Amino acid sequence: MTVPIRNHDIAELKRLDLAHHLPAQADHKVIHELGGSRIITRADGVYIHDGEGRQILDGMAGLWCVNVGYGREELAQAAYDQMLELPYYNTFFKTATPPPVKLAAKIAEKMGGHLTHVFYNSSGSEANDTVFRLARHYWKLKGEPSRTAFISRWNAYHGSTVAGVSLGGMKHMHAQGDLPIPGVHHVMQPYPFGEGFGEDPAAFRDRAVKEIEDKILEVGPENVAAFIGEPVQGAGGVIIPPDGYWPAVEALCRKYGILLVCDEVICGFGRLGQWFGHQHYGIKPDMIAMAKGLSSGYLPISAVGVADHIVAELREKGGDFIHGFTYSGHPTAAAVALKNIEIIEREGLVERTRDDTGPYLAKALASLNDHPLVGETRSLGLIGAVEIVREKGTNHRFLDKEGEAGPIVRDLCIGNGLMVRAIRDSIVCCPPLIITHAQIDELVGIIRKSLDEAEPVLRALKPEAAA
């Protein structure tokens, strides 16, 4: 089936965008000055196309999510077929529908071990809200109602709801809305390049883990419900923890009887070369949040994987867990997610990421290490980052502050045909899992070209220019 290309009136869409639309996570003053948002009109494979006719390699897989790439007719057909049969029904009133039940069994198979059950939501933010409420409810059922505190990391991202922003550790987000809410505590992130530059990796790891234990003791183990973290911090800048970090964190949680929660919203469904990121690190969390790659972004759906011992407590003690959403277990979204997982299985995308394209991306990014602006490249599976520095061999930033260089390089990358994201002074990428070697070469080549173009601009920066 060939999908016709629609002839959009881009000027009118931009006018309507300014007149009526408030885009997410945007500086609306800048959008207004630009005359409206960039209008993305279609996509195929790993490429998106904008209203000006530009083809752009989507190095961000949408928003860390389009794992199987664009234009999958099977996913459109799965949605169409389910909509004709049963487009929607809820999971309230002691009811369920076939697709979410089948999907729960498939997710449980992929999680393996003691993660046996699934609770559905529509977004990663909602999934982490569910984690927050379920953990507190669990401890109350266990007869330990004082266990309400969560420990997270600075610069972590766990969503945009009130609970999600609070669990996250982004101070600029906390500043909007007087957050975090009480009961959420933060510790250092395991970011060697930024917070442990030149430090022995094992010593840095131990310092990061010790800060978690110190926080547990400060709050009181009897008051801590859970520790939450992304296996690899995505929106924080693709922060890959040092070897041994996660097993040590898991050991701490077991020592103090604290739930371990892994936010797999980005890392899940093959991104790190395993079905879930925690499997790469060999740990066994009590709950995991998932979204994005669950449907490859084709429809909104998320879930929380829940360990059997938590489910046993719910079933033994009884009483309503008074939580859920209108679209929890949406049958059409679940049908698409099932077909998406089938595609990932059939095409071996998890194994391909682990054994082929992931190592190839690492090697390709490493070729940038000779560039005078590059302080470090790092990647795991198909997620990576390029750190921009003022002086080679250091982590010194332009104008001695983070975030001056990144946006300049990002905008050049987009202008040169590559969609990437700037997180402070890191250029991060997270391409669809279907990306080829040639397309990885194209991605890295555009980053190099953009770095070359950015260098004279950055070298000319003066302190007054940033005022």
Short mmCIF file of C-alpha atoms in Angstrom, two decimals:
data_model
loop_
_atom_site.label_atom_id
_atom_site.label_comp_id
_atom_site.label_asym_id
_atom_site.label_seq_id
_atom_site.Cartn_x
_atom_site.Cartn_y
_atom_site.Cartn_z
CA MET A 1 0.00 0.00 0.00
CA THR A 2 1.42 3.37 -1.03
CA VAL A 3 0.50 6.26 1.23
CA PRO A 4 -0.24 9.43 -0.77
CA ILE A 5 1.74 12.54 0.11
CA ARG A 6 -0.63 15.28 1.21
CA ASN A 7 -0.28 18.78 -0.12
CA HIS A 8 -0.29 20.78 3.12
CA ASP A 9 -0.61 24.56 3.20
CA ILE A 10 2.46 25.13 5.38
CA ALA A 11 2.01 28.89 5.68
CA GLU A 12 -1.52 28.39 7.00
CA LEU A 13 -0.38 25.66 9.40
CA LYS A 14 2.27 27.99 10.81
CA ARG A 15 -0.35 30.71 11.20
CA LEU A 16 -2.68 28.34 13.05
CA ASP A 17 0.24 27.07 15.13
CA LEU A 18 0.85 30.57 16.44
CA ALA A 19 -2.83 31.41 16.72
CA HIS A 20 -3.95 28.33 18.66
CA HIS A 21 -1.24 25.75 19.44
CA LEU A 22 1.07 25.65 22.46
CA PRO A 23 3.86 23.14 21.70
CA ALA A 24 5.32 21.03 24.51
CA GLN A 25 8.48 22.06 26.40
CA ALA A 26 8.94 25.18 24.28
CA ASP A 27 10.08 28.75 24.69
CA HIS A 28 6.93 30.29 23.29
CA LYS A 29 8.62 33.67 22.81
CA VAL A 30 11.16 32.00 20.50
CA ILE A 31 8.46 30.06 18.62
CA HIS A 32 6.61 33.34 18.05
CA GLU A 33 9.76 35.10 16.84
CA LEU A 34 10.44 32.23 14.42
CA GLY A 35 6.98 32.59 12.92
CA GLY A 36 5.73 29.20 14.12
CA SER A 37 7.00 25.68 14.64
CA ARG A 38 8.84 23.58 12.08
CA ILE A 39 6.06 21.51 10.51
CA ILE A 40 6.95 17.83 10.07
CA THR A 41 4.69 16.43 7.38
CA ARG A 42 5.72 12.81 6.78
CA ALA A 43 8.32 10.17 7.61
CA ASP A 44 9.73 6.92 6.29
CA GLY A 45 12.33 4.57 7.73
CA VAL A 46 14.79 6.74 9.67
CA TYR A 47 13.96 10.00 7.88
CA ILE A 48 11.46 12.76 8.61
CA HIS A 49 10.38 15.41 6.09
CA ASP A 50 9.39 18.97 6.91
CA GLY A 51 7.03 21.37 5.22
CA GLU A 52 9.88 23.10 3.39
CA GLY A 53 10.72 19.87 1.61
CA ARG A 54 13.81 19.02 3.68
CA GLN A 55 14.70 15.41 4.42
CA ILE A 56 16.18 15.03 7.92
CA LEU A 57 17.77 11.91 9.38
CA ASP A 58 15.94 11.43 12.66
CA GLY A 59 18.78 10.84 15.06
CA MET A 60 16.36 11.04 18.01
CA ALA A 61 13.79 8.41 16.88
CA GLY A 62 11.07 11.00 17.43
CA LEU A 63 11.48 11.54 21.15
CA TRP A 64 13.62 8.47 22.00
CA CYS A 65 10.76 6.22 20.88
CA VAL A 66 10.34 5.22 17.20
CA ASN A 67 12.35 2.03 17.60
CA VAL A 68 11.02 0.21 14.51
CA GLY A 69 11.21 3.30 12.31
CA TYR A 70 8.53 5.15 10.40
CA GLY A 71 6.01 3.93 7.84
CA ARG A 72 5.21 0.52 9.29
CA GLU A 73 1.98 -0.49 7.55
CA GLU A 74 1.56 -3.46 9.90
CA LEU A 75 1.13 -1.09 12.84
CA ALA A 76 -1.43 1.00 10.98
CA GLN A 77 -3.30 -2.16 10.02
CA ALA A 78 -3.25 -3.46 13.61
CA ALA A 79 -4.84 -0.21 14.78
CA TYR A 80 -7.41 -0.26 11.96
CA ASP A 81 -8.45 -3.87 12.62
CA GLN A 82 -8.78 -3.33 16.37
CA MET A 83 -10.74 -0.10 15.92
CA LEU A 84 -13.30 -1.93 13.80
CA GLU A 85 -13.65 -4.75 16.33
CA LEU A 86 -13.42 -2.81 19.62
CA PRO A 87 -11.84 0.65 19.46
CA TYR A 88 -12.02 1.29 23.20
CA TYR A 89 -13.17 -0.05 26.50
CA ASN A 90 -11.82 0.56 29.99
CA THR A 91 -10.31 -1.70 32.63
CA PHE A 92 -12.50 -0.36 35.42
CA PHE A 93 -15.63 -2.28 36.55
CA LYS A 94 -13.76 -5.61 36.81
CA THR A 95 -13.39 -5.75 33.01
CA ALA A 96 -10.57 -6.27 30.53
CA THR A 97 -10.24 -6.58 26.76
CA PRO A 98 -8.15 -9.09 24.77
CA PRO A 99 -5.23 -6.95 23.51
CA PRO A 100 -3.97 -5.62 26.88
CA VAL A 101 -4.29 -9.07 28.45
CA LYS A 102 -2.22 -10.62 25.65
CA LEU A 103 0.25 -7.74 25.77
CA ALA A 104 0.70 -8.14 29.54
CA ALA A 105 1.65 -11.78 29.01
CA LYS A 106 4.13 -10.81 26.27
CA ILE A 107 5.71 -8.06 28.38
CA ALA A 108 6.00 -10.46 31.34
CA GLU A 109 7.78 -12.91 29.04
CA LYS A 110 10.28 -10.25 28.01
CA MET A 111 10.82 -8.99 31.59
CA GLY A 112 11.32 -12.54 32.88
CA GLY A 113 11.93 -13.70 36.42
CA HIS A 114 9.91 -12.16 39.22
CA LEU A 115 8.47 -9.28 37.16
CA THR A 116 5.19 -11.00 36.36
CA HIS A 117 2.49 -8.34 36.09
CA VAL A 118 1.73 -5.13 34.23
CA PHE A 119 -0.29 -1.99 35.05
CA TYR A 120 -1.12 0.21 32.04
CA ASN A 121 -0.97 3.97 31.54
CA SER A 122 -0.68 6.28 28.53
CA SER A 123 2.73 7.94 29.05
CA GLY A 124 6.03 7.48 30.83
CA SER A 125 5.07 10.28 33.20
CA GLU A 126 1.90 8.43 34.19
CA ALA A 127 3.89 5.23 34.60
CA ASN A 128 6.15 6.91 37.13
CA ASP A 129 3.12 8.37 38.92
CA THR A 130 1.88 4.80 39.20
CA VAL A 131 5.25 3.70 40.60
CA PHE A 132 5.06 6.49 43.17
CA ARG A 133 1.57 5.58 44.35
CA LEU A 134 1.97 1.82 44.17
CA ALA A 135 5.19 1.83 46.19
CA ARG A 136 3.59 3.85 48.97
CA HIS A 137 0.45 1.67 48.88
CA TYR A 138 2.56 -1.49 49.04
CA TRP A 139 4.40 -0.38 52.17
CA LYS A 140 1.15 0.58 53.84
CA LEU A 141 -0.23 -2.89 53.12
CA LYS A 142 3.01 -4.35 54.54
CA GLY A 143 2.39 -2.51 57.79
CA GLU A 144 5.23 -0.01 57.26
CA PRO A 145 3.33 3.20 56.44
CA SER A 146 6.31 5.40 57.30
CA ARG A 147 8.08 4.20 54.15
CA THR A 148 7.01 7.03 51.84
CA ALA A 149 10.29 8.64 50.77
CA PHE A 150 11.86 8.22 47.33
CA ILE A 151 15.53 8.68 46.51
CA SER A 152 16.43 9.75 42.98
CA ARG A 153 19.37 11.42 41.23
CA TRP A 154 20.00 15.04 40.34
CA ASN A 155 19.57 15.62 36.60
CA ALA A 156 17.36 12.53 36.28
CA TYR A 157 14.21 12.77 34.18
CA HIS A 158 11.08 10.85 35.21
CA GLY A 159 8.37 12.79 33.43
CA SER A 160 6.43 16.04 33.42
CA THR A 161 3.60 15.41 35.86
CA VAL A 162 3.91 16.79 39.38
CA ALA A 163 5.14 13.45 40.72
CA GLY A 164 7.33 12.85 37.65
CA VAL A 165 9.05 16.22 37.88
CA SER A 166 9.51 15.73 41.62
CA LEU A 167 11.07 12.31 41.15
CA GLY A 168 13.28 13.80 38.46
CA GLY A 169 16.23 15.89 39.45
CA MET A 170 16.10 18.79 37.02
CA LYS A 171 16.24 22.00 39.03
CA HIS A 172 14.95 24.21 36.22
CA MET A 173 11.81 22.06 36.14
CA HIS A 174 11.50 22.16 39.94
CA ALA A 175 11.53 25.95 39.76
CA GLN A 176 8.25 25.92 37.81
CA GLY A 177 5.56 24.86 40.26
CA ASP A 178 7.39 24.95 43.60
CA LEU A 179 8.61 21.37 43.29
CA PRO A 180 9.64 18.78 44.31
CA ILE A 181 6.78 17.67 46.49
CA PRO A 182 7.71 16.50 50.01
CA GLY A 183 9.22 13.07 50.37
CA VAL A 184 11.54 13.08 47.34
CA HIS A 185 15.31 13.29 47.94
CA HIS A 186 18.13 13.58 45.41
CA VAL A 187 21.73 12.41 45.23
CA MET A 188 24.56 12.86 42.73
CA GLN A 189 24.29 11.39 39.26
CA PRO A 190 26.89 8.86 38.07
CA TYR A 191 28.30 11.24 35.44
CA PRO A 192 32.06 10.63 35.26
CA PHE A 193 32.84 13.25 32.60
CA GLY A 194 31.00 16.02 34.41
CA GLU A 195 31.34 15.14 38.09
CA GLY A 196 34.32 12.82 38.24
CA PHE A 197 36.64 14.07 35.52
CA GLY A 198 40.08 12.51 35.95
CA GLU A 199 38.95 10.49 38.95
CA ASP A 200 39.63 6.77 39.16
CA PRO A 201 36.44 5.12 37.78
CA ALA A 202 36.12 2.71 40.70
CA ALA A 203 36.61 5.50 43.22
CA PHE A 204 34.01 7.63 41.46
CA ARG A 205 31.57 4.73 41.42
CA ASP A 206 32.07 4.12 45.13
CA ARG A 207 31.58 7.81 45.88
CA ALA A 208 28.31 7.90 43.94
CA VAL A 209 27.01 4.77 45.66
CA LYS A 210 28.08 6.02 49.08
CA GLU A 211 26.06 9.18 48.56
CA ILE A 212 22.96 7.02 48.10
CA GLU A 213 23.68 5.13 51.31
CA ASP A 214 24.35 8.36 53.17
CA LYS A 215 20.99 9.70 52.01
CA ILE A 216 19.21 6.51 53.09
CA LEU A 217 20.75 6.83 56.55
CA GLU A 218 19.95 10.54 56.71
CA VAL A 219 16.28 9.99 55.85
CA GLY A 220 16.12 6.79 57.91
CA PRO A 221 15.85 3.39 56.19
CA GLU A 222 12.49 2.85 57.88
CA ASN A 223 11.17 5.89 55.99
CA VAL A 224 12.45 5.06 52.49
CA ALA A 225 10.07 3.41 50.04
CA ALA A 226 12.27 3.14 46.95
CA PHE A 227 15.27 4.21 44.94
CA ILE A 228 14.46 5.11 41.31
CA GLY A 229 16.83 5.55 38.39
CA GLU A 230 17.16 5.17 34.62
CA PRO A 231 19.67 2.43 33.68
CA VAL A 232 21.19 5.08 31.39
CA GLN A 233 19.99 8.65 31.98
CA GLY A 234 18.54 9.76 28.67
CA ALA A 235 17.23 13.31 28.90
CA GLY A 236 19.96 14.02 31.44
CA GLY A 237 22.52 13.72 28.64
CA VAL A 238 23.05 10.00 27.98
CA ILE A 239 24.78 9.43 31.31
CA ILE A 240 26.25 5.93 31.31
CA PRO A 241 27.20 4.85 34.84
CA PRO A 242 30.61 3.34 35.59
CA ASP A 243 31.06 -0.43 35.77
CA GLY A 244 29.64 -1.94 38.93
CA TYR A 245 27.38 1.00 39.80
CA TRP A 246 24.05 -0.73 39.34
CA PRO A 247 24.91 -3.99 41.13
CA ALA A 248 26.16 -1.89 44.06
CA VAL A 249 22.93 0.15 44.09
CA GLU A 250 20.88 -3.04 44.03
CA ALA A 251 22.90 -4.41 46.95
CA LEU A 252 22.16 -1.23 48.92
CA CYS A 253 18.44 -1.56 48.28
CA ARG A 254 18.48 -5.16 49.49
CA LYS A 255 20.56 -4.23 52.54
CA TYR A 256 18.00 -1.68 53.68
CA GLY A 257 14.87 -3.40 52.38
CA ILE A 258 14.11 -0.65 49.86
CA LEU A 259 12.29 -1.19 46.58
CA LEU A 260 14.46 -0.80 43.47
CA VAL A 261 12.72 0.91 40.55
CA CYS A 262 14.20 1.18 37.06
CA ASP A 263 12.78 3.81 34.74
CA GLU A 264 12.97 1.98 31.39
CA VAL A 265 10.96 4.55 29.44
CA ILE A 266 13.93 5.18 27.13
CA CYS A 267 16.09 2.11 27.76
CA GLY A 268 13.34 -0.46 27.21
CA PHE A 269 12.57 -2.47 24.06
CA GLY A 270 16.05 -2.91 22.68
CA ARG A 271 17.69 0.47 23.09
CA LEU A 272 20.71 -0.88 25.04
CA GLY A 273 20.86 -4.20 23.19
CA GLN A 274 18.63 -6.07 25.65
CA TRP A 275 14.86 -6.02 25.93
CA PHE A 276 15.25 -3.87 29.04
CA GLY A 277 18.18 -1.81 30.31
CA HIS A 278 18.29 -3.47 33.72
CA GLN A 279 18.98 -6.79 31.97
CA HIS A 280 22.14 -5.30 30.48
CA TYR A 281 23.35 -4.52 34.02
CA GLY A 282 22.27 -7.86 35.48
CA ILE A 283 20.02 -6.46 38.21
CA LYS A 284 16.50 -7.37 39.34
CA PRO A 285 14.29 -4.35 40.07
CA ASP A 286 10.98 -4.58 41.91
CA MET A 287 9.19 -2.31 39.43
CA ILE A 288 10.02 -0.90 36.03
CA ALA A 289 8.36 1.95 34.11
CA MET A 290 8.14 1.56 30.33
CA ALA A 291 6.66 3.53 27.42
CA LYS A 292 8.10 4.97 24.17
CA GLY A 293 9.52 1.84 22.47
CA LEU A 294 6.56 -0.21 23.71
CA SER A 295 4.58 0.98 20.67
CA SER A 296 7.48 2.72 18.90
CA GLY A 297 5.48 5.90 19.49
CA TYR A 298 2.74 4.91 17.04
CA LEU A 299 0.08 5.23 19.77
CA PRO A 300 0.33 6.49 23.37
CA ILE A 301 0.79 3.62 25.80
CA SER A 302 2.94 2.93 28.84
CA ALA A 303 3.11 0.32 31.55
CA VAL A 304 4.61 -0.53 34.91
CA GLY A 305 6.14 -3.97 35.36
CA VAL A 306 5.46 -5.20 38.89
CA ALA A 307 7.23 -7.96 40.84
CA ASP A 308 5.33 -10.97 42.09
CA HIS A 309 5.91 -10.16 45.78
CA ILE A 310 4.18 -6.80 45.36
CA VAL A 311 1.25 -8.42 43.54
CA ALA A 312 1.02 -11.05 46.27
CA GLU A 313 0.62 -8.31 48.87
CA LEU A 314 -2.15 -6.65 46.83
CA ARG A 315 -4.00 -9.94 46.53
CA GLU A 316 -3.51 -11.10 50.09
CA LYS A 317 -4.55 -7.87 51.81
CA GLY A 318 -7.25 -6.88 49.29
CA GLY A 319 -8.95 -3.50 49.09
CA ASP A 320 -9.03 -1.20 46.07
CA PHE A 321 -5.84 0.27 44.71
CA ILE A 322 -7.68 3.46 43.82
CA HIS A 323 -5.59 4.39 40.83
CA GLY A 324 -5.93 4.21 37.07
CA PHE A 325 -6.71 6.19 33.96
CA THR A 326 -9.44 6.33 31.34
CA TYR A 327 -7.03 4.90 28.81
CA SER A 328 -5.31 2.31 31.04
CA GLY A 329 -5.14 -0.80 28.87
CA HIS A 330 -6.51 0.93 25.75
CA PRO A 331 -7.23 -1.98 23.38
CA THR A 332 -6.14 -0.24 20.18
CA ALA A 333 -2.88 1.01 21.67
CA ALA A 334 -2.24 -2.47 23.12
CA ALA A 335 -2.90 -4.12 19.74
CA VAL A 336 -0.34 -1.82 18.12
CA ALA A 337 2.17 -2.51 20.92
CA LEU A 338 1.75 -6.27 20.42
CA LYS A 339 2.42 -5.95 16.70
CA ASN A 340 5.39 -3.65 17.42
CA ILE A 341 6.97 -6.28 19.70
CA GLU A 342 6.32 -8.90 17.01
CA ILE A 343 8.27 -6.77 14.50
CA ILE A 344 11.17 -6.30 16.94
CA GLU A 345 11.27 -10.08 17.52
CA ARG A 346 10.92 -11.05 13.85
CA GLU A 347 13.63 -8.67 12.66
CA GLY A 348 15.98 -9.43 15.56
CA LEU A 349 16.37 -5.73 16.35
CA VAL A 350 17.44 -6.30 19.97
CA GLU A 351 20.21 -8.69 18.96
CA ARG A 352 21.18 -6.52 15.99
CA THR A 353 21.56 -3.53 18.29
CA ARG A 354 23.66 -5.53 20.75
CA ASP A 355 25.92 -7.30 18.24
CA ASP A 356 26.05 -5.09 15.16
CA THR A 357 24.70 -1.54 14.99
CA GLY A 358 25.42 -0.67 18.63
CA PRO A 359 29.14 -1.49 18.36
CA TYR A 360 29.23 0.19 14.95
CA LEU A 361 27.76 3.41 16.38
CA ALA A 362 30.33 3.33 19.20
CA LYS A 363 33.17 3.02 16.71
CA ALA A 364 31.74 5.71 14.44
CA LEU A 365 31.26 8.17 17.32
CA ALA A 366 34.78 7.41 18.58
CA SER A 367 36.12 8.64 15.23
CA LEU A 368 35.09 12.13 16.39
CA ASN A 369 37.52 12.02 19.32
CA ASP A 370 40.21 13.68 17.19
CA HIS A 371 38.08 16.81 16.77
CA PRO A 372 39.34 19.80 18.80
CA LEU A 373 35.85 20.46 20.21
CA VAL A 374 35.20 16.89 21.38
CA GLY A 375 35.99 16.01 24.97
CA GLU A 376 34.40 12.58 24.96
CA THR A 377 32.12 10.32 22.98
CA ARG A 378 30.12 7.60 24.69
CA SER A 379 27.38 5.19 23.73
CA LEU A 380 25.67 1.97 24.73
CA GLY A 381 23.56 0.14 22.19
CA LEU A 382 21.91 2.78 20.03
CA ILE A 383 22.06 5.76 22.35
CA GLY A 384 25.06 8.05 22.43
CA ALA A 385 26.52 11.46 23.19
CA VAL A 386 29.31 13.80 22.08
CA GLU A 387 30.66 16.18 24.74
CA ILE A 388 31.73 19.61 23.48
CA VAL A 389 34.61 21.31 25.30
CA ARG A 390 36.64 24.47 24.97
CA GLU A 391 40.02 22.80 25.56
CA LYS A 392 40.99 19.32 24.43
CA GLY A 393 41.82 16.99 27.32
CA THR A 394 39.63 18.90 29.78
CA ASN A 395 35.95 19.29 30.55
CA HIS A 396 36.17 23.09 30.38
CA ARG A 397 33.18 24.68 28.70
CA PHE A 398 32.87 27.73 26.48
CA LEU A 399 32.39 30.89 28.56
CA ASP A 400 33.06 28.64 31.57
CA LYS A 401 29.45 27.54 31.78
CA GLU A 402 27.43 24.65 30.43
CA GLY A 403 24.94 25.06 27.64
CA GLU A 404 26.57 27.69 25.42
CA ALA A 405 28.01 25.39 22.76
CA GLY A 406 25.42 22.62 22.61
CA PRO A 407 22.53 24.59 21.07
CA ILE A 408 24.84 26.11 18.44
CA VAL A 409 26.05 22.70 17.28
CA ARG A 410 22.53 21.24 17.47
CA ASP A 411 21.07 23.93 15.21
CA LEU A 412 23.86 23.39 12.70
CA CYS A 413 23.18 19.62 12.74
CA ILE A 414 19.50 20.19 12.04
CA GLY A 415 20.33 22.63 9.25
CA ASN A 416 22.67 20.03 7.79
CA GLY A 417 19.97 17.34 7.80
CA LEU A 418 20.25 15.57 11.17
CA MET A 419 17.80 15.82 14.06
CA VAL A 420 19.72 15.60 17.34
CA ARG A 421 19.25 17.09 20.77
CA ALA A 422 21.53 19.37 22.77
CA ILE A 423 21.56 18.64 26.48
CA ARG A 424 23.79 21.29 28.00
CA ASP A 425 26.97 20.77 25.93
CA SER A 426 26.26 17.20 24.89
CA ILE A 427 24.95 16.39 21.44
CA VAL A 428 22.87 13.27 22.02
CA CYS A 429 21.47 10.75 19.56
CA CYS A 430 19.04 7.87 19.82
CA PRO A 431 18.24 6.67 16.28
CA PRO A 432 15.63 4.07 15.28
CA LEU A 433 16.83 0.50 15.81
CA ILE A 434 16.51 -0.14 12.06
CA ILE A 435 19.35 2.28 11.24
CA THR A 436 21.99 0.90 8.86
CA HIS A 437 25.77 1.28 8.87
CA ALA A 438 25.55 3.74 6.00
CA GLN A 439 23.01 5.83 7.89
CA ILE A 440 25.18 5.78 11.02
CA ASP A 441 28.04 7.05 8.86
CA GLU A 442 25.73 9.79 7.59
CA LEU A 443 24.72 10.70 11.16
CA VAL A 444 28.32 10.94 12.39
CA GLY A 445 29.44 12.75 9.24
CA ILE A 446 26.85 15.47 9.80
CA ILE A 447 27.94 15.86 13.42
CA ARG A 448 31.55 16.31 12.28
CA LYS A 449 30.57 18.83 9.61
CA SER A 450 28.53 20.76 12.15
CA LEU A 451 31.37 20.75 14.69
CA ASP A 452 33.68 22.13 12.00
CA GLU A 453 31.20 24.90 11.22
CA ALA A 454 30.63 25.64 14.91
CA GLU A 455 34.29 25.92 15.90
CA PRO A 456 35.00 29.46 14.58
CA VAL A 457 31.68 30.66 16.01
CA LEU A 458 32.47 29.19 19.42
CA ARG A 459 36.07 30.41 19.45
CA ALA A 460 34.78 33.92 18.80
CA LEU A 461 32.43 33.87 21.80
CA LYS A 462 33.14 36.59 24.33
CA PRO A 463 31.68 36.77 27.85
CA GLU A 464 29.69 39.89 26.93
CA ALA A 465 28.13 38.02 23.98
CA ALA A 466 26.27 35.76 26.37
CA ALA A 467 24.95 38.60 28.52
#
